[in-house]
Coordinates of C-alpha atoms and ligand atoms in Angstrom, one line a residue:
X1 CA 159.4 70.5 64.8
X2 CA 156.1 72.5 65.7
X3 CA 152.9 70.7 65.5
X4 CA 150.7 71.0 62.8
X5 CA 146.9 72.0 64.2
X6 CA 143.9 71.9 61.8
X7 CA 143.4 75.5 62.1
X8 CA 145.1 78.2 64.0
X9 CA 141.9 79.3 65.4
X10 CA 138.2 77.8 66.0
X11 CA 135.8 80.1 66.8
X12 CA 132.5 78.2 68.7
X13 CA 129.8 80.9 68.5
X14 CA 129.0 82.4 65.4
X15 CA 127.7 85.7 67.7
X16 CA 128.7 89.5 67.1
X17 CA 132.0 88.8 69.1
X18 CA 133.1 85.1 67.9
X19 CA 132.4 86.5 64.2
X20 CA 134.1 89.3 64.9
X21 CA 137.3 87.5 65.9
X22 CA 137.1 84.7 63.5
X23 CA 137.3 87.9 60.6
X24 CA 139.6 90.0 62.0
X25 CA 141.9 86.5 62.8
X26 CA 141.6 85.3 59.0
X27 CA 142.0 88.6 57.2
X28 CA 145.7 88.4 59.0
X29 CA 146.2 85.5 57.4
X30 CA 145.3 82.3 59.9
X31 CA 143.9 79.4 59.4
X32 CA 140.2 80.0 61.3
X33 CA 137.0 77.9 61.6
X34 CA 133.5 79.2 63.2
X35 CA 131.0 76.3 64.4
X36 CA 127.5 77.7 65.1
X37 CA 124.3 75.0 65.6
X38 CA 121.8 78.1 66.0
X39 CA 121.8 81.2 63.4
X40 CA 123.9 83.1 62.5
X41 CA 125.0 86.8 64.5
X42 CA 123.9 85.1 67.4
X43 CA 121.4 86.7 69.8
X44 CA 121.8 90.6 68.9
X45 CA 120.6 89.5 64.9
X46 CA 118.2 86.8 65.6
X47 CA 116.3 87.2 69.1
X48 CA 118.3 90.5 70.7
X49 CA 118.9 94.0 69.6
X50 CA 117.3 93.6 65.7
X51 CA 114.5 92.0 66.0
X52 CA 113.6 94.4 69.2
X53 CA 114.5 97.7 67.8
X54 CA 112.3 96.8 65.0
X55 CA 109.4 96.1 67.2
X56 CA 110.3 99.0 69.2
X57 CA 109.5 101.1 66.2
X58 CA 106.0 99.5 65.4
X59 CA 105.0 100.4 68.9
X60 CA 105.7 103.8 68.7
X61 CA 103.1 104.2 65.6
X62 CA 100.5 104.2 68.1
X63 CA 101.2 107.5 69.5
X64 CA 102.4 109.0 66.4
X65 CA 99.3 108.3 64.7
X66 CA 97.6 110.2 67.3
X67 CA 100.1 113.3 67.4
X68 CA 99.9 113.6 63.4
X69 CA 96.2 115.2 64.0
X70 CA 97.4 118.1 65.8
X71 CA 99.9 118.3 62.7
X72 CA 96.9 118.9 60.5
X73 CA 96.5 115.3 59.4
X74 CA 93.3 113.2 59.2
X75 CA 93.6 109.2 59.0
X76 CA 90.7 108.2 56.8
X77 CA 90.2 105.0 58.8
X78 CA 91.3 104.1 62.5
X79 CA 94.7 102.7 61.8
X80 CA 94.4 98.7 63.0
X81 CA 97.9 96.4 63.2
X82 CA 98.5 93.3 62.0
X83 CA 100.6 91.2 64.4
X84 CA 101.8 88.6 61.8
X85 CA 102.7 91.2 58.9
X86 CA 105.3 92.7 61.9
X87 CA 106.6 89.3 62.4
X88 CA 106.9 88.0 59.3
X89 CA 108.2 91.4 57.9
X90 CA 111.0 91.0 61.1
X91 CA 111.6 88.0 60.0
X92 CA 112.5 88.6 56.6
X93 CA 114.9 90.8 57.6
X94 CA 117.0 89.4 60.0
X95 CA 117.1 86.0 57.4
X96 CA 118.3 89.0 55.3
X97 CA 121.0 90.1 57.8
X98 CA 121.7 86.1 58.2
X99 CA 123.3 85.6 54.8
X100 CA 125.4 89.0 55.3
X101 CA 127.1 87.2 58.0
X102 CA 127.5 84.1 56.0
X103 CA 129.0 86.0 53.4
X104 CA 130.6 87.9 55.9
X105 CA 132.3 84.7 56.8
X106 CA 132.4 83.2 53.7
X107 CA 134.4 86.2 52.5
X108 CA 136.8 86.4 55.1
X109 CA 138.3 82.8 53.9
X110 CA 137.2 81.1 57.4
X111 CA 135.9 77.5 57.3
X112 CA 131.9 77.6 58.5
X113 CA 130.6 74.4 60.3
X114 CA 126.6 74.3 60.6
X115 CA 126.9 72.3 63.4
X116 CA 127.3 71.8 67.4
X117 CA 130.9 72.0 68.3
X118 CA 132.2 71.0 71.4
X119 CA 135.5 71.0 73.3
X120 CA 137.2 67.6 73.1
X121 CA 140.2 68.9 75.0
X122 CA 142.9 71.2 75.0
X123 CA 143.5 71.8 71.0
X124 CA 140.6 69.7 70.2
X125 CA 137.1 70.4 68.7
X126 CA 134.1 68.1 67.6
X127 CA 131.7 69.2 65.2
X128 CA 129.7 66.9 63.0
X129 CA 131.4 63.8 64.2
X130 CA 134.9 65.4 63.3
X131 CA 137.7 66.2 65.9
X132 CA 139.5 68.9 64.7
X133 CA 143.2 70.4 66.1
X134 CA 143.3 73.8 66.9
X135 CA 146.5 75.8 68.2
X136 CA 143.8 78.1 69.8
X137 CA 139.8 77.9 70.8
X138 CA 137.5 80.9 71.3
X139 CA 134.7 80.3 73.3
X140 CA 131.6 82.9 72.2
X141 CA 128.7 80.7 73.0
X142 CA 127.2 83.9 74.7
X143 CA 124.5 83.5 76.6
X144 CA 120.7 82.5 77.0
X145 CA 117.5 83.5 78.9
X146 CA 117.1 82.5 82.5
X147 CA 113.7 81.2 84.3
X148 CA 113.7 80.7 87.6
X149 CA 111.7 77.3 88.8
X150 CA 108.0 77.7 90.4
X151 CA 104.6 75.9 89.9
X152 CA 103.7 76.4 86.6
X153 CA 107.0 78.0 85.2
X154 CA 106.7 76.0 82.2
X155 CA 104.3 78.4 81.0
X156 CA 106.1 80.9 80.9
X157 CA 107.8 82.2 78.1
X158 CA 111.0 84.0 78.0
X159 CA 112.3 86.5 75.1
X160 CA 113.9 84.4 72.4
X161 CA 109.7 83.5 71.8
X162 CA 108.5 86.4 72.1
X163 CA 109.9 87.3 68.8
X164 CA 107.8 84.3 66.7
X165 CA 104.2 84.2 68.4
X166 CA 101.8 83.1 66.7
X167 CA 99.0 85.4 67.9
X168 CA 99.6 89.0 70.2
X169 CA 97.8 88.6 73.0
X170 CA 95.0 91.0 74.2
X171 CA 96.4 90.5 77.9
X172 CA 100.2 89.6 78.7
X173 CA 102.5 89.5 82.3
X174 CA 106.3 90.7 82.0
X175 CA 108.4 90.0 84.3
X176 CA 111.3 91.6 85.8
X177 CA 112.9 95.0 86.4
X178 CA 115.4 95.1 83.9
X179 CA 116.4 95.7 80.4
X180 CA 114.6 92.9 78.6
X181 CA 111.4 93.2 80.8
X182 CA 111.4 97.0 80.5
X183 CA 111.8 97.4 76.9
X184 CA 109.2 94.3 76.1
X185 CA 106.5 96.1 78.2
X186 CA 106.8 99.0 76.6
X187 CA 106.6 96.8 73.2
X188 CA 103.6 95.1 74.3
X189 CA 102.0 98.2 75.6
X190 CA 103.0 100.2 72.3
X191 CA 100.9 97.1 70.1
X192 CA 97.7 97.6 72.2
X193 CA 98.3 95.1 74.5
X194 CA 97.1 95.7 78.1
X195 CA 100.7 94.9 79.8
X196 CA 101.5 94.3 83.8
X197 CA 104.9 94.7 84.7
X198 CA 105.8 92.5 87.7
X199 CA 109.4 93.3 89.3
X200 CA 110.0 92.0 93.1
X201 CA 112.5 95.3 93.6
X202 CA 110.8 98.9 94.8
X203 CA 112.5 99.9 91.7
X204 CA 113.1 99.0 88.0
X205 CA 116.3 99.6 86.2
X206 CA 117.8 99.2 89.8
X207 CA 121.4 99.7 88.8
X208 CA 120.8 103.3 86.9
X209 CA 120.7 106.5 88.2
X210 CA 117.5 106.5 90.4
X211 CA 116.4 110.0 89.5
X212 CA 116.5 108.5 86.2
X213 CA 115.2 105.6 86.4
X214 CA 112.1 107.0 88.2
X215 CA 111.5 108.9 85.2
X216 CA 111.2 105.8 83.4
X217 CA 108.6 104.0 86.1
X218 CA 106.4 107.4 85.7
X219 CA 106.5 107.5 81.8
X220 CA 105.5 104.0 81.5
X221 CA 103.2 104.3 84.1
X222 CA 101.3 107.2 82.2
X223 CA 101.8 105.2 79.0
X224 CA 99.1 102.7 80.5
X225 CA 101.9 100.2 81.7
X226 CA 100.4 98.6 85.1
X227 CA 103.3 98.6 87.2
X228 CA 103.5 95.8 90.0
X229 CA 106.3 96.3 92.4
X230 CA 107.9 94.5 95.1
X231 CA 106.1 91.8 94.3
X232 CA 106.8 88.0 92.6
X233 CA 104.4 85.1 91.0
X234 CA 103.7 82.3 93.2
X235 CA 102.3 80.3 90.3
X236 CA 101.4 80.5 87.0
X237 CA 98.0 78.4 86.1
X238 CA 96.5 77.3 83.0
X239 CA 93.2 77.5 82.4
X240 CA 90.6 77.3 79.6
X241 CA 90.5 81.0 78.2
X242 CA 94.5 81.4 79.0
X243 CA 96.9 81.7 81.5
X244 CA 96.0 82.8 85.6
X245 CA 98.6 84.5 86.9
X246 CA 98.7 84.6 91.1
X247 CA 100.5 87.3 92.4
X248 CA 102.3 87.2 96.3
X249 CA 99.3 88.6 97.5
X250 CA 96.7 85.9 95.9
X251 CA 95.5 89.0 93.5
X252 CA 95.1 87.5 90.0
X253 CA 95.9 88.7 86.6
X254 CA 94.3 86.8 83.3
X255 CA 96.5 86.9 80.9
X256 CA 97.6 85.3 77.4
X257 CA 101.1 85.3 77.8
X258 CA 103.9 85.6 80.6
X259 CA 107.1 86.7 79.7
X260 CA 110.1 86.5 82.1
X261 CA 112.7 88.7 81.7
X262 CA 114.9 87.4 84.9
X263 CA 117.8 87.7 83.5
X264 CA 120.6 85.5 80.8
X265 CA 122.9 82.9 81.8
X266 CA 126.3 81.5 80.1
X267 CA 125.9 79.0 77.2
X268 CA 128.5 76.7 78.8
X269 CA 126.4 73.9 79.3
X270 CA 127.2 70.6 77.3
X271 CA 130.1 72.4 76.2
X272 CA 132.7 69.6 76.8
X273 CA 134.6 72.4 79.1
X274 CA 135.4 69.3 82.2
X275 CA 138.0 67.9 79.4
X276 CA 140.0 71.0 80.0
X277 CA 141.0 73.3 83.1
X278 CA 138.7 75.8 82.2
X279 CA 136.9 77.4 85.4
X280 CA 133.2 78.6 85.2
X281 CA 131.9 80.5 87.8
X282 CA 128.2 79.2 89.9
X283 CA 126.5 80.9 87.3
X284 CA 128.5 78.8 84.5
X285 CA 130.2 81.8 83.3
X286 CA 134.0 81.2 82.3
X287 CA 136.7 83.5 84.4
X288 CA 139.4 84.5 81.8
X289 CA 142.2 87.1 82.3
X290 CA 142.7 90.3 81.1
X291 CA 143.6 89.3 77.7
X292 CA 140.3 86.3 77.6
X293 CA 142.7 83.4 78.2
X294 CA 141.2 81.2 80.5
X295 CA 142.4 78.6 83.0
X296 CA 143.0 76.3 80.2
X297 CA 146.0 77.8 78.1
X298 CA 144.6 77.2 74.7
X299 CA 141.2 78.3 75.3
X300 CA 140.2 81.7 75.2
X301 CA 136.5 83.3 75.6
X302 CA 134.5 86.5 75.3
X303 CA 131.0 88.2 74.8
X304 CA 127.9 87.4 77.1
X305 CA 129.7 84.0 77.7
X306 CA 132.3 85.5 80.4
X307 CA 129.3 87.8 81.6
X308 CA 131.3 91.0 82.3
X309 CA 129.2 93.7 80.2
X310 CA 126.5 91.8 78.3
X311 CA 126.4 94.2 75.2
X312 CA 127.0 93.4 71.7
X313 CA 129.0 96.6 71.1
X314 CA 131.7 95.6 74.0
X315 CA 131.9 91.8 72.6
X316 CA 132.9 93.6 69.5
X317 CA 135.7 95.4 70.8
X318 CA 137.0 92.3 73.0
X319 CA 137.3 90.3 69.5
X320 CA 139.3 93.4 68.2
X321 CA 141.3 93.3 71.4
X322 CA 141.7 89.2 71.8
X323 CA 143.1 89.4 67.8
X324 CA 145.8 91.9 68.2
X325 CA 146.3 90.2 71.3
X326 CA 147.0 86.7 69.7
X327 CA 147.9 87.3 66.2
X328 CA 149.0 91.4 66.5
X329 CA 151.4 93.6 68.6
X330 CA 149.5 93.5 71.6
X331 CA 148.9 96.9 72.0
X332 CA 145.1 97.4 71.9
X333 CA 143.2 97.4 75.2
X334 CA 139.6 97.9 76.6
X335 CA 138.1 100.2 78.7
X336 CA 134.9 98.8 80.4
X337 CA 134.4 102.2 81.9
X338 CA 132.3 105.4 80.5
X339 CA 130.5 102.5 78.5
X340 CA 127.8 104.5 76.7
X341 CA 124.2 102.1 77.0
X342 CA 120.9 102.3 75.9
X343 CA 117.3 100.6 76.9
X344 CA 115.1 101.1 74.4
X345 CA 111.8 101.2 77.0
X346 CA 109.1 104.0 76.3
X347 CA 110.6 106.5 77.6
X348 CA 113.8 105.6 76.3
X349 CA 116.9 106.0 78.7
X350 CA 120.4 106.8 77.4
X351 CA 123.2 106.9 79.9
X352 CA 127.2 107.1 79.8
X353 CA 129.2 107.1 83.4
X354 CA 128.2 107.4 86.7
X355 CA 125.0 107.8 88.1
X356 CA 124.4 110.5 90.9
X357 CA 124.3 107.7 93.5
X358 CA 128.1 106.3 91.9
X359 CA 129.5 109.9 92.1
X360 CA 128.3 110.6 95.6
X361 CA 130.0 107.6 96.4
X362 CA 133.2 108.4 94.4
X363 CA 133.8 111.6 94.7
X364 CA 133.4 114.2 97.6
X365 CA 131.6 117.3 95.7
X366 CA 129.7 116.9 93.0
X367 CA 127.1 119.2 91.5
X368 CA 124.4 118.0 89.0
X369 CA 122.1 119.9 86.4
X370 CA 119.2 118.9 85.2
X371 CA 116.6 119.8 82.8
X372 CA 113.1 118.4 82.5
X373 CA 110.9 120.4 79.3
X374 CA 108.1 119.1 77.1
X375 CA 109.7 117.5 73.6
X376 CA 108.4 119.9 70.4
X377 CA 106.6 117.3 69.2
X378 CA 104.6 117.7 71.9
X379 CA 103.2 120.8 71.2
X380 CA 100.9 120.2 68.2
X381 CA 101.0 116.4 69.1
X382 CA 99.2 116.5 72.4
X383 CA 101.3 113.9 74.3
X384 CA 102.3 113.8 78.1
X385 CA 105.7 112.8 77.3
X386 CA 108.8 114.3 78.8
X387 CA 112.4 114.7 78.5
X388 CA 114.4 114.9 81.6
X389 CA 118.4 115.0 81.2
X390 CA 121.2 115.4 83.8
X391 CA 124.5 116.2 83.9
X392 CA 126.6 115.2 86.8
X393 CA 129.8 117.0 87.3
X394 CA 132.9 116.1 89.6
X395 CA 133.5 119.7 90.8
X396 CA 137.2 119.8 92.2
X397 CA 138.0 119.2 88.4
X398 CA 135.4 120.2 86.6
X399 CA 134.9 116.9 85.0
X400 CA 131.4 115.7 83.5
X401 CA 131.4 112.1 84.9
X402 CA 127.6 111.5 84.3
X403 CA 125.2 112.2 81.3
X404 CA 122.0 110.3 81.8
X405 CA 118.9 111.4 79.3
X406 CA 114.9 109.6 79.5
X407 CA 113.2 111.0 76.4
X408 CA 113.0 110.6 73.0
X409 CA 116.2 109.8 71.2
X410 CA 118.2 109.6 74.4
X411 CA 120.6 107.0 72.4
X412 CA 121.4 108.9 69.8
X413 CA 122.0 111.4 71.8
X414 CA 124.1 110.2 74.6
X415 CA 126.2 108.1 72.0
X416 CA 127.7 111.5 71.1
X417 CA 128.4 112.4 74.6
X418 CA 129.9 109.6 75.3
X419 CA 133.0 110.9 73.3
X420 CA 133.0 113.7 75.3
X421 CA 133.2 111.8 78.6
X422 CA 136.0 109.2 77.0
X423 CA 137.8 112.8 75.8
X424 CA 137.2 114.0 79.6
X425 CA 135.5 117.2 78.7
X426 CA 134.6 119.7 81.5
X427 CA 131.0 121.5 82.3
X428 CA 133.2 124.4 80.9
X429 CA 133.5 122.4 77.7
X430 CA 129.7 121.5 77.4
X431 CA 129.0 125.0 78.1
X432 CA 131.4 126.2 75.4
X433 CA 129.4 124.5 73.0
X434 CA 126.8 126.1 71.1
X435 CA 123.4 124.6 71.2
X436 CA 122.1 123.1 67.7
X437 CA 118.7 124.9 67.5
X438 CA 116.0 123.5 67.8
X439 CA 116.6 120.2 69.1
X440 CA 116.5 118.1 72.5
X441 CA 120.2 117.5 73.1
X442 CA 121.1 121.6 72.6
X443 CA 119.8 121.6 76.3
X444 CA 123.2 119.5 77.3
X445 CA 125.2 122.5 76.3
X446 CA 122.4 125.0 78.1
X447 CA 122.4 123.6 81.7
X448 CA 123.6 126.3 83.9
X449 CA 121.5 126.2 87.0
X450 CA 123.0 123.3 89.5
X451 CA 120.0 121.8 91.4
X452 CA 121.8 119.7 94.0
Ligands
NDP1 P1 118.9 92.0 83.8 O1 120.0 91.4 84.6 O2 119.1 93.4 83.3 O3 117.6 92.0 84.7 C1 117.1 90.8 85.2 C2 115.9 91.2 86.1 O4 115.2 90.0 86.5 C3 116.3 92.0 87.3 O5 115.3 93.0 87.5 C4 116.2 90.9 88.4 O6 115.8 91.4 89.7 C5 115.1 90.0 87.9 N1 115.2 88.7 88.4 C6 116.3 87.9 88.4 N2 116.0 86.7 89.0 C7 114.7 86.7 89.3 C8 113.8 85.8 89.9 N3 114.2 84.6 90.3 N4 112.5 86.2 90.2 C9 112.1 87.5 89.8 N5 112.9 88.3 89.2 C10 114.2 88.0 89.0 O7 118.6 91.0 82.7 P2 117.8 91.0 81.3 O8 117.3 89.6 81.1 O9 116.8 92.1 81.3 O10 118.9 91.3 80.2 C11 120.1 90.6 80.2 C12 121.2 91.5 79.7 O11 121.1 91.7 78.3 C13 121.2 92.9 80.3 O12 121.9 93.0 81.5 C14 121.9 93.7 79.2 O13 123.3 93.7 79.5 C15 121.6 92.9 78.0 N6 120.6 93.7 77.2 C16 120.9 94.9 76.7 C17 119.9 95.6 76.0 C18 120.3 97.0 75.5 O14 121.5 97.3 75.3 N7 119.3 97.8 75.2 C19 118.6 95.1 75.8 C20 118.4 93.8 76.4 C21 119.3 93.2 77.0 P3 116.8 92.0 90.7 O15 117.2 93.3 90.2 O16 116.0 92.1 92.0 O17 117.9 91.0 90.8

């Protein structure tokens, strides 16, 4: 006789991929829990995507207040922000988007437990002092912020704070060369703060296509960002009026906040994983197969926790993918290449396939386009912003195989091209397309001059 389990499937993680799954898994009918001891949609809702896109826009008043004049507009008084309306406002919102997903899951016929689960053992869950059987167990405990240990690290802050301070400081220390530390100095910068960005690389955005990400370096740089590279903090002191920041070099920077942005690490900790034959890697992250099984039979994971692409959109697509896996035909696969990403940093970089670097490597002729031009808004607005784009092209076939774009409303705009490289268009496709006049992205279809 086959066992009877509690539910066919407990989600642990109620993140953008463990939500997804636990929907997808109880609209075909199974029996499905989700633990979460946190918030709901996980990082991306409550200290991720949301709460930084919004904060993204409130930065960019700044320079839009100053491009309306050559518009013809007057502000009657020097606009001034308010630091705790932006919070609170933020924070409103995402409670907002927090009871969607609790109706979301509500609605779906899944069981919800506000509570710490943890893995008693193959089939077994604990939540709220309750073991629960389970014929399957999703792991999407994504992941959370890493700080590396040095004298005075406790200090320092990392992103899930930055998005409740109490006060914006009028001096503040990011560190880091990636996403997080990119896009939060440009924030910080945006609001009026004077912002130091410290990365111990010579460059930032080290794994994107370096003509690119130079662009990025300049355009902060000439947005007032004070960039620091190769270089790390020794230590991190308190003192009366803040926070003294010593630099490799003994240089010192006073400032009201440090924010390290070094990087997220698997939420596998405490998990109760040792009671099954689940492998993590060093950095704690759990190795599953092609289909998110891992070690353990009964145990599957995905999302930031198995730290293969840490995006929300891809831990989206593995739910879809892990459900018609277990519960479906079997047919539906993913494709971690051509993934289309933003960073929202001032300039913004969009970017789908390979850089100029990956091609060179991949291919043996390539040729690449680019285009750098003043944006329109520019014109009246008065601004020293650019827009650079490049195309990189596989020439024995024709094949686009790189769109990269810093500028304004690069991810919008790569997001469409994005099909284009999943559909394998040629340059002779792009340049088949007419232009959409005027706009930015028409000079994707207008490249014709190869520069390298
Ligand atoms: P990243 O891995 O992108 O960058 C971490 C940075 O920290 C690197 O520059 C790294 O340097 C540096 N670093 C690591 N350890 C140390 C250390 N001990 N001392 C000094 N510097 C250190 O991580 P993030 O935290 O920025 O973001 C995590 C992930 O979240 C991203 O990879 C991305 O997948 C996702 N994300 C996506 C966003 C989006 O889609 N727009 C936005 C934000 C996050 P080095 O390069 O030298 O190793």
């Amino acid at each position: 006789m086959a066992t009877e389990f509690d539910y066919d499937l407990f989600v642990i993680g109620a993140g953008s991929g463990g939500v997804r799954a636990a929907r997808m898994a109880a609209s075909k009918g199974k029996k499905v829990a989700v633990a979460e001891d946190r918030y709901l949609g996980g990082t991306c809702v409550n200290v991720g995507c949301v709460p930084k896109k919004l904060f993204v826009y409130a930065s960019q008043f700044s320079e839009l207040f100053h491009a309306s004049k050559g518009f013809g507009w007057s502000l009657t008084e020097q606009p001034s922000f308010d630091w705790p309306s932006l919070r609170d406002n933020k924070t409103r919102e995402i409670e907002r988007l927090n009871g969607i997903y609790n109706n979301l899951i509500e609605n779906s016929g899944a069981d919800l437990f506000d509570g710490r689960a943890t893995v008693a053992g193959p089939h077994r869950v604990t939540v709220n002092g309750t073991t629960y059987s389970a014929k399957t167990i999703l792991v999407a405990t994504g992941g959370w912020p890493y700080i590396p240990e040095f004298p005075g690290s406790e200090h320092a802050l990392s992103s899930n704070e930055m998005f409740s301070l109490e006060q914006l400081p009028k001096t503040a220390v990011v560190v880091g060369g990636g996403y997080i530390a990119v896009e939060f100095a440009g924030i910080l910068n945006g609001l009026g703060v004077e912002t130091h960005l410290v990365y111990r690389g010579p460059n930032l955005l080290k794994s994107f296509d370096r003509e690119m990400s130079d662009k990025v370096t300049e355009g902060m740089a000439a947005k007032g960002v004070n960039i620091h590279l190769n270089t790390e903090i020794n230590e991190i002191i308190k003192t009366d009026k803040g926070l003294s920041v010593v630099l490799q070099d003994m240089s010192l920077i006073d400032s009201g906040l440090v924010l390290y942005a070094t990087g997220r690490q698997a939420n596998t900790a405490n998990l109760g994983l040792q009671n099954t034959a689940v492998v993590l890697r060093d950095n704690g992250s759990i190795v599953v197969d092609d289909n998110f099984c891992s070690a353990e039979p009964c145990i599957y994971a995905l999302g930031d926790v198995i730290d293969r692409v840490q995006l929300t959109p891809v831990a989206i697509q593995e739910a879809m993918v892990l459900v018609d896996h277990l519960y479906g035909d079997n047919s539906a696969t993913i494709d971690y290449s051509d993934i289309p990403t933003a960073v929202f940093c001032q300039p913004e970089l969009g970017t789908v396939g390979l850089s100029e670097e990956q091609a060179r490597a991949e291919f043996t002729d390539i040729a690449v386009f680019t285009s750098d031009f003043k944006p329109m808004l520019q014109t009246l607005g008065g601004g020293a912003d650019r827009i650079t784009m490049k195309l990189v092209v596989d020439t024995q076939t024709d094949r686009v195989v790189g769109c990269h774009m810093v500028g304004e409303h690069a991810a919008e705009i790569i997001q469409g091209l994005g099909i284009a490289l999943k559909a394998g268009a040629t340059k002779a496709h792009f340049d088949a397309t007419v232009g959409i006049h005027p706009s930015a992205a028409e000079e994707f279809v207008t490249m014709r001059t190869q520069v390298r």
